[in-house]
Amino acid sequence: MRKTTLTDQYIRLKNGFRLAYYDSGSAAGHLKTVVLLHGFCGSSAYWADLLPQLKEVARVVVPDLRAHGVSEPQNGQVYEMESFAADILELLDHLELKQAALIGHSMGGYIALAALEKYPQRLNGLALLHSTALADSDAAKDNRDKAVQTIKQEGIRPFIDNLVPKLFAPLHLEEMPELVQHVKAIGYETSSQGAAAAALGMKARPDRTALLRNAAVPVLLAAGAQDQIVPIDSTLHTAEGQPKVYTHIAEGAGHMGMLEAADSIAEAVQRFIGVL
Ligand code: MLT
């Protein structure tokens, strides 16, 4: 049975809330650190299949974001991407990490971009997996409001049951029922209030295309060929003309490449760590 979190440690943030994380530690002597940021209604467990390979080449830190997994929800109706990024900065400070590369899946990528804007000196690399620097379209903003309404009226479980099938490529939805169930089990752990606040935070995020294009650090853009949530073009649109950009397409994968095509994504991230 797969676990719904990888975390086994936690910090108390300055505001008193508990943020849980896993840290492969400095004992292996790696010079580089990567922080893996999961997406909306996910958890650290999204990264379970990548961890063995990434631990070979880097120190790997994997939080459960606020209100997700076993991390506590925090106060507020809207969790801006900047507020998630501030939690991660506190974690870096706690671990005495001057710099790390942020590897973000989907909403985790939006958070990594917010961190790049707010704390550029703390990042030495940034990867967007199934994510984008674009802001929400008007239609996507309307969908956020509908999502919030559903979560508030019906609770988290029906919302997750409706969301998760869309995260997988159609073929994988049929072929990987246990994985689909696992991702639902992860989603059920999300606090309803936190999920609503995160949805409104994603709705409020600005376009960060210019920031990404001008990033001074290496960038990896990885997409799923069959992603129905963040289409390939939205992920790769900044790639052209960007000096330090690496791209990767996971064939056959939907929005969940780390689980649907773990080897392909692990290799891409491992190669990327090699250029940091
Ligand atoms: C995610 O997986 O984090 C979300 O689907 C991202 C989004 O809804 O924009």
mmCIF file of C-alpha atoms in Angstrom, residues 74-221:
data_model
loop_
_atom_site.group_PDB
_atom_site.id
_atom_site.type_symbol
_atom_site.label_atom_id
_atom_site.label_comp_id
_atom_site.label_asym_id
_atom_site.label_seq_id
_atom_site.Cartn_x
_atom_site.Cartn_y
_atom_site.Cartn_z
ATOM 1 C CA GLN A 74 -3.310 28.228 7.753
ATOM 2 C CA ASN A 75 -5.631 31.160 8.247
ATOM 3 C CA GLY A 76 -6.955 33.067 5.273
ATOM 4 C CA GLN A 77 -9.464 32.845 2.451
ATOM 5 C CA VAL A 78 -6.819 33.115 -0.286
ATOM 6 C CA TYR A 79 -3.420 31.426 -0.282
ATOM 7 C CA GLU A 80 -1.418 33.518 -2.740
ATOM 8 C CA MET A 81 1.424 31.688 -4.439
ATOM 9 C CA GLU A 82 3.741 34.110 -2.616
ATOM 10 C CA SER A 83 2.490 32.865 0.753
ATOM 11 C CA PHE A 84 3.261 29.243 -0.157
ATOM 12 C CA ALA A 85 6.697 30.466 -1.311
ATOM 13 C CA ALA A 86 7.248 32.198 2.042
ATOM 14 C CA ASP A 87 6.617 28.867 3.826
ATOM 15 C CA ILE A 88 9.292 27.249 1.638
ATOM 16 C CA LEU A 89 11.727 30.054 2.435
ATOM 17 C CA GLU A 90 11.214 29.409 6.136
ATOM 18 C CA LEU A 91 11.984 25.757 5.495
ATOM 19 C CA LEU A 92 15.198 26.659 3.623
ATOM 20 C CA ASP A 93 16.202 28.948 6.492
ATOM 21 C CA HIS A 94 15.487 26.233 9.035
ATOM 22 C CA LEU A 95 17.666 23.780 7.087
ATOM 23 C CA GLU A 96 20.345 26.488 6.701
ATOM 24 C CA LEU A 97 20.217 26.146 2.942
ATOM 25 C CA LYS A 98 21.466 29.305 1.264
ATOM 26 C CA GLN A 99 20.350 28.097 -2.161
ATOM 27 C CA ALA A 100 18.315 25.311 -3.699
ATOM 28 C CA ALA A 101 16.714 24.459 -7.010
ATOM 29 C CA LEU A 102 12.927 24.426 -6.874
ATOM 30 C CA ILE A 103 11.234 21.711 -8.905
ATOM 31 C CA GLY A 104 7.510 22.423 -9.061
ATOM 32 C CA HIS A 105 4.673 20.315 -10.356
ATOM 33 C CA SER A 106 1.760 22.414 -11.643
ATOM 34 C CA MET A 107 0.734 24.622 -8.682
ATOM 35 C CA GLY A 108 4.162 23.809 -7.235
ATOM 36 C CA GLY A 109 5.587 25.454 -10.365
ATOM 37 C CA TYR A 110 3.477 28.575 -9.793
ATOM 38 C CA ILE A 111 4.926 28.672 -6.265
ATOM 39 C CA ALA A 112 8.479 28.203 -7.568
ATOM 40 C CA LEU A 113 7.952 31.162 -9.915
ATOM 41 C CA ALA A 114 6.670 33.305 -7.038
ATOM 42 C CA ALA A 115 9.810 32.318 -5.094
ATOM 43 C CA LEU A 116 12.004 33.245 -8.067
ATOM 44 C CA GLU A 117 10.404 36.692 -8.096
ATOM 45 C CA LYS A 118 10.558 37.279 -4.351
ATOM 46 C CA TYR A 119 13.825 35.553 -3.405
ATOM 47 C CA PRO A 120 15.955 35.282 -6.561
ATOM 48 C CA GLN A 121 19.179 34.978 -4.601
ATOM 49 C CA ARG A 122 17.927 31.768 -2.924
ATOM 50 C CA LEU A 123 17.327 29.827 -6.152
ATOM 51 C CA ASN A 124 20.009 28.231 -8.310
ATOM 52 C CA GLY A 125 17.607 26.498 -10.663
ATOM 53 C CA LEU A 126 13.919 26.200 -11.431
ATOM 54 C CA ALA A 127 11.925 23.415 -13.046
ATOM 55 C CA LEU A 128 8.310 23.601 -14.145
ATOM 56 C CA LEU A 129 6.741 20.180 -14.587
ATOM 57 C CA HIS A 130 3.280 20.270 -16.170
ATOM 58 C CA SER A 131 3.148 23.920 -15.154
ATOM 59 C CA THR A 132 3.180 27.341 -16.762
ATOM 60 C CA ALA A 133 4.241 30.941 -16.300
ATOM 61 C CA LEU A 134 0.931 32.091 -17.791
ATOM 62 C CA ALA A 135 -1.855 33.476 -15.612
ATOM 63 C CA ASP A 136 -5.330 31.932 -15.621
ATOM 64 C CA SER A 137 -7.545 32.766 -18.601
ATOM 65 C CA ASP A 138 -10.950 34.306 -17.835
ATOM 66 C CA ALA A 139 -12.553 30.883 -18.317
ATOM 67 C CA ALA A 140 -10.046 29.302 -15.927
ATOM 68 C CA LYS A 141 -10.811 32.016 -13.356
ATOM 69 C CA ASP A 142 -14.527 31.206 -13.591
ATOM 70 C CA ASN A 143 -13.677 27.535 -13.066
ATOM 71 C CA ARG A 144 -11.758 28.394 -9.901
ATOM 72 C CA ASP A 145 -14.889 30.051 -8.500
ATOM 73 C CA LYS A 146 -16.936 26.974 -9.395
ATOM 74 C CA ALA A 147 -14.322 24.736 -7.756
ATOM 75 C CA VAL A 148 -14.480 26.788 -4.563
ATOM 76 C CA GLN A 149 -18.266 26.592 -4.555
ATOM 77 C CA THR A 150 -18.182 22.802 -5.009
ATOM 78 C CA ILE A 151 -15.609 22.333 -2.260
ATOM 79 C CA LYS A 152 -17.559 24.549 0.146
ATOM 80 C CA GLN A 153 -20.919 22.921 -0.619
ATOM 81 C CA GLU A 154 -19.929 19.270 -1.028
ATOM 82 C CA GLY A 155 -16.590 18.921 0.742
ATOM 83 C CA ILE A 156 -13.265 17.708 -0.576
ATOM 84 C CA ARG A 157 -14.072 14.090 -1.531
ATOM 85 C CA PRO A 158 -16.552 14.669 -4.381
ATOM 86 C CA PHE A 159 -14.293 17.423 -5.688
ATOM 87 C CA ILE A 160 -11.308 15.068 -5.761
ATOM 88 C CA ASP A 161 -13.345 12.258 -7.318
ATOM 89 C CA ASN A 162 -14.222 14.599 -10.167
ATOM 90 C CA LEU A 163 -10.746 16.152 -10.514
ATOM 91 C CA VAL A 164 -8.375 13.184 -10.420
ATOM 92 C CA PRO A 165 -9.507 11.326 -13.563
ATOM 93 C CA LYS A 166 -8.706 14.463 -15.580
ATOM 94 C CA LEU A 167 -5.133 14.403 -14.330
ATOM 95 C CA PHE A 168 -4.305 11.173 -16.169
ATOM 96 C CA ALA A 169 -3.881 10.445 -19.859
ATOM 97 C CA PRO A 170 -7.030 8.573 -21.026
ATOM 98 C CA LEU A 171 -5.118 5.333 -21.587
ATOM 99 C CA HIS A 172 -3.473 5.494 -18.171
ATOM 100 C CA LEU A 173 -6.836 6.127 -16.554
ATOM 101 C CA GLU A 174 -7.826 2.666 -17.769
ATOM 102 C CA GLU A 175 -4.480 0.955 -17.299
ATOM 103 C CA MET A 176 -3.442 2.390 -13.928
ATOM 104 C CA PRO A 177 -6.535 2.158 -11.673
ATOM 105 C CA GLU A 178 -4.455 1.667 -8.517
ATOM 106 C CA LEU A 179 -2.438 4.782 -9.220
ATOM 107 C CA VAL A 180 -5.619 6.766 -9.867
ATOM 108 C CA GLN A 181 -6.991 5.532 -6.533
ATOM 109 C CA HIS A 182 -3.716 6.468 -4.818
ATOM 110 C CA VAL A 183 -3.857 10.024 -6.171
ATOM 111 C CA LYS A 184 -7.454 10.291 -4.945
ATOM 112 C CA ALA A 185 -6.378 9.064 -1.490
ATOM 113 C CA ILE A 186 -3.707 11.789 -1.445
ATOM 114 C CA GLY A 187 -6.279 14.390 -2.490
ATOM 115 C CA TYR A 188 -8.734 13.398 0.255
ATOM 116 C CA GLU A 189 -6.111 14.481 2.833
ATOM 117 C CA THR A 190 -6.322 18.108 1.668
ATOM 118 C CA SER A 191 -8.199 20.477 3.976
ATOM 119 C CA SER A 192 -11.387 21.811 2.330
ATOM 120 C CA GLN A 193 -10.700 25.340 3.503
ATOM 121 C CA GLY A 194 -7.094 25.077 2.298
ATOM 122 C CA ALA A 195 -8.061 23.709 -1.106
ATOM 123 C CA ALA A 196 -10.532 26.563 -1.615
ATOM 124 C CA ALA A 197 -7.903 29.102 -0.545
ATOM 125 C CA ALA A 198 -5.298 27.550 -2.855
ATOM 126 C CA ALA A 199 -7.725 27.627 -5.797
ATOM 127 C CA LEU A 200 -8.307 31.352 -5.198
ATOM 128 C CA GLY A 201 -4.548 31.874 -4.883
ATOM 129 C CA MET A 202 -3.993 30.249 -8.287
ATOM 130 C CA LYS A 203 -6.737 32.440 -9.736
ATOM 131 C CA ALA A 204 -4.956 35.547 -8.433
ATOM 132 C CA ARG A 205 -1.484 34.677 -9.704
ATOM 133 C CA PRO A 206 0.008 37.064 -12.268
ATOM 134 C CA ASP A 207 1.583 36.197 -15.608
ATOM 135 C CA ARG A 208 5.260 35.489 -14.906
ATOM 136 C CA THR A 209 6.364 34.893 -18.492
ATOM 137 C CA ALA A 210 8.808 37.818 -18.494
ATOM 138 C CA LEU A 211 10.279 36.712 -15.180
ATOM 139 C CA LEU A 212 10.856 33.213 -16.511
ATOM 140 C CA ARG A 213 12.284 34.414 -19.818
ATOM 141 C CA ASN A 214 14.773 36.579 -17.938
ATOM 142 C CA ALA A 215 15.669 34.000 -15.312
ATOM 143 C CA ALA A 216 19.375 34.047 -14.541
ATOM 144 C CA VAL A 217 19.334 30.402 -13.415
ATOM 145 C CA PRO A 218 18.958 27.198 -15.463
ATOM 146 C CA VAL A 219 15.330 26.336 -16.228
ATOM 147 C CA LEU A 220 13.750 22.985 -17.031
ATOM 148 C CA LEU A 221 10.342 22.902 -18.707
#
